[in-house]
């Protein structure tokens, strides 16, 4: 058919229609107009529909609400983790390189590990490249804030992309931005457009409608186009993030630097020993507590031995008001890639010499010096140690380490009759620790000094130490004020942190002493920092000033678990903490010296207050090693303290009663007065006093008329003001103005508050209230510890997110260090309470619809749950209608099912995903299943069906004896009353066991059984969950083989690998069915029934007839001879006749046949003739017809 | 791979350790329990506790009459909200004795404290079915507690003024007049401060009166902001020490209440540890509570909290002003919760 063109729409330019339209355009008829013109159309037609529409609108509105959460983001948030994902060769590294160049104007050739940059005034970014390994993909999906998903447009989506999206979905969905690359591969503009559209829509269905997809059109000199990268950078730097549940409830660190701290000597002797490793990174998520448990995905669970925070290596710029960052503020920090300027901390020194504009301030000089000195060292530490001499006092002879080796400090108890106390004499023995030698080696000391100290008293142990330290410190830090330092050092001595005081710091001091005297102050501070000298001690030093003796003893006691309070009570009292020990006060008489006592009590309070925290927690450093503290004080002395008093307290009555202060006598008026204001009858605060409030009310509402009495009350504001003015005149104070102003402000505030409560809360919904509450809490959280210094703040709330922290883990496997590959992310995930335990987990699981195979119960499966990746053996089950959890052999195809595993305790509601193997790259979709944790115990018992089979061996009417189902009488007894069934469906019940054969029983059925019947008992057998928990230790594998972790194999794999074929049970095989012919017994019809049957059907008639009786039989005929002859002749004649007749008939038949054949022939000929004739006729007719038609087509009617 | 456990010595603070262990999932080992004693009480002197999950449900327990039900109830109050299914515990034994807080005291003070933390609902109650005095016991208490997934952070900083005083004067197997005599004398002292005093008399008879005679008084002061301070006093158990007159008992109890008011705070001295525990288990937000002076038991509890949860409290002493007449020093406890969530609860 030819294409027919549609007629185009012609707009009318004249005529009534055009006029109408023109009018409409001019007037701009609004909706209101129409409403007026046609009110009926806008009237309420149906209340129900209106309600429905309203309901729907509200539903849509409410759906947009999220459950409000407390905003716990810190003021200075950690850098945003941007994970760049994509299949290989898609341009990930290039993109990171371009972005870094865009933000920092620096070129980073090798992207190794996380790269942190400052991107703006308030934003830092950490880039991490995700390689094409499912382990990395899983780990990084858990820590990512933003995912840049690179897609090779010339190829289309690859499996990895979808796998990663699914991983993200399970572990909380981070922000995802697609980036299309290789767009220059398209030569045809149309295909390019089409591909873009297709990819975009597919991406949207996976992420969300309208998800951002970015196009990088092509490369210029091996880099993406500047403008496009810039745009991408802009998108990144304004992006907003919604907090993810798992991330906000767990602290985590993406390690960007790792140091091995293991003793080199130990490494030399045992290269495979467990390593002490420090890991560095920005803390994210939530607060991290020291000493907590962490999980490193790919390595395992570990206890942190120490955490501390470091100065930010990549800080945000200061708060100056300007739009852009200057060159110096565009920092880049990537230690694994070898960039990061100078880094200086406890473990190592990093110097990046190329002209980086990173801060190279004070650190440079000492560090280079240190490094130089280290380089110049030709002697080992041991040798140096042997050569060095320790002097405890300046100006005294050095103490040779060999001496110390022989005579380390030790104490013996000596009873001092003079002071009536037990003294602990210090004796030197050979028990020493190297560490302490090192720490001591910096100072100069002599034997005499220490000998003198031998005579010191128990309490002077610490004094001795502090003096030693004092001296040495004095030598090193000349410029600091001596008093303050003394205090500080004292505290150190008291708190016995010497074990911690590292050799490093001291030796450094010594190195610098030569020329760095001038900057002693700063140096001291830094040394203190790096040397772990607890800030606590510095802080508390002020408190110590008033009474050394008291505090010291107090310290000691607390250290010893508050045991000997009774002994020492004369020395201090805490009025606040009466340990029912006020025996002294007990003897006081109240009448005398009340004032004195009051002042004494006041003083007591003064003393007690600052010590309160110490009383509870001891000092903080002590707390850290409270366990060892009993054994080892300062690592130097061994204490054998008599622990009797402690025992007494430890075994005391466990009772929460708080005995009242006996010193309070509630008969006295003073005491009664002291609590007068606690009652509503007492005096109120200024602002809440009833009189003031009343007055305020008057001010607020002014005049009013009492309607009952008709009395008019005048507002007294003016008067009051006058009164106030008068007051101010009379008052002595000169800063009345201030007071007045404050009062006015206060009044204003109160009025505003009242106004707010009256007018704002009117239409506040529950949601608004909740949001406000959360807001308040967030403000409180921020404000509470704001003005504290970090050291003490860390103790209360833990390390807060955004801090750059250093974790020390003491027993990492050596493979972690030896096989370290910076391209794989090292994540340290903090574990919550009891998340370090392993137990049973109930989950809801669904096989992924893209995974090809169904999963088999008891086949090992690798799960990613919480921080962890581990292999476990799941049991699948489904809940029946009666609440029974039935074991499934395989997961259902398109349905959820339950799964029970043995694994790490993870809070309910946490999502997980399962893969069958993490090794290698497979063509198919690898994520086998996804699901969620429901419950953390064995409360659900999984059962599997068990059929017990037995055979009848004796059958009565409906009762039957059955054997073969059980083995003993006891077993039967357990199943008495259980229902059983035959294969044919006859139901019955177990009644009682029989004595012989053992295990046989009597059972009754609803019908008589046959001997050939099989009886079975359907029972449910609880299945136990296999306890396999095998963490995937992929990070420990050698470099290059990290994606080849394989754990336990499935039975199928094992059989395949070992070439084992299953030998099926003979019973399970199919056999040809042979059916024996069935013999039926005759039908028996009861007499009664027979009677009732119709005559025809009476069985009597159906029966075959018996013999005919003789009288009914006919007698035989015996012929005469003549007759016989006649009969024989007749028979012969008839035989001949018959024969003749037969022959004649045969002849006739043949003749007739011939005739018929002839006739047929003729007929055929005739038919042929007729057919020919007809053919001829039809041909002619056809020709005629054709002719006719042809002529009619021509249109010229030639013949009719 | 179980998490590292903690080790302690001695039998003291056993409840604290077990409760915190159960909540934190950390294993605890207690050594040298009355090691010098001939009868250590246990079969050995070492106790190892590996915590599992808290099941809850209906529990019945016959408590040892050596300690009152309050001893058991204190621990149950801490565990109750974190069970798998709502708890209904029937405890039998001594309801009131001198060493531990009595059931009446816990009912009137501990429950309001817990309500502040969002542990509330219909089935949150302590019911004294039968009263049993020391030493015989024979009392019965039903404690029901709903289950919570998380605990709310609280700011209990302003106790407010005391608006009313309530109390229960109970007596079993003695003259019912005892109650009235107690009330009379207690009112005599308290009326100096407040007119709104009402003390109920609770005389239980027959099967509900337990096995031993005795009487006692529990006083509760309620503040405007809904905080409760309480004190209690009991008669000496039958056959132990000198008997006490009901008038003396009433007076002494009133004085104890004054002492408690002197100490002040938003939580009374016997519930300090409960409040601190719930603060610790709160969301990762700042909680504040104003307490009176810390009791030795609480101080030890704070140390245990640090061991089990690595939580340290900020302790600030608030001294009364010169001319203020509001009792002694107060302590403001501040902490950031661990973000605990009830892992026993089933997700459906």
XYZ file of C-alpha atoms in Angstrom, chain A residues 384 407 439 656 784 860 887 998 1028:
9
model
C 74.892 0.274 73.660
C 70.354 -6.940 91.604
C 63.990 3.718 80.329
C 23.174 -2.237 98.229
C 28.231 18.367 76.920
C 28.932 -24.696 53.267
C 13.909 -28.899 57.491
C 11.570 -57.116 71.785
C 31.109 -24.333 61.636
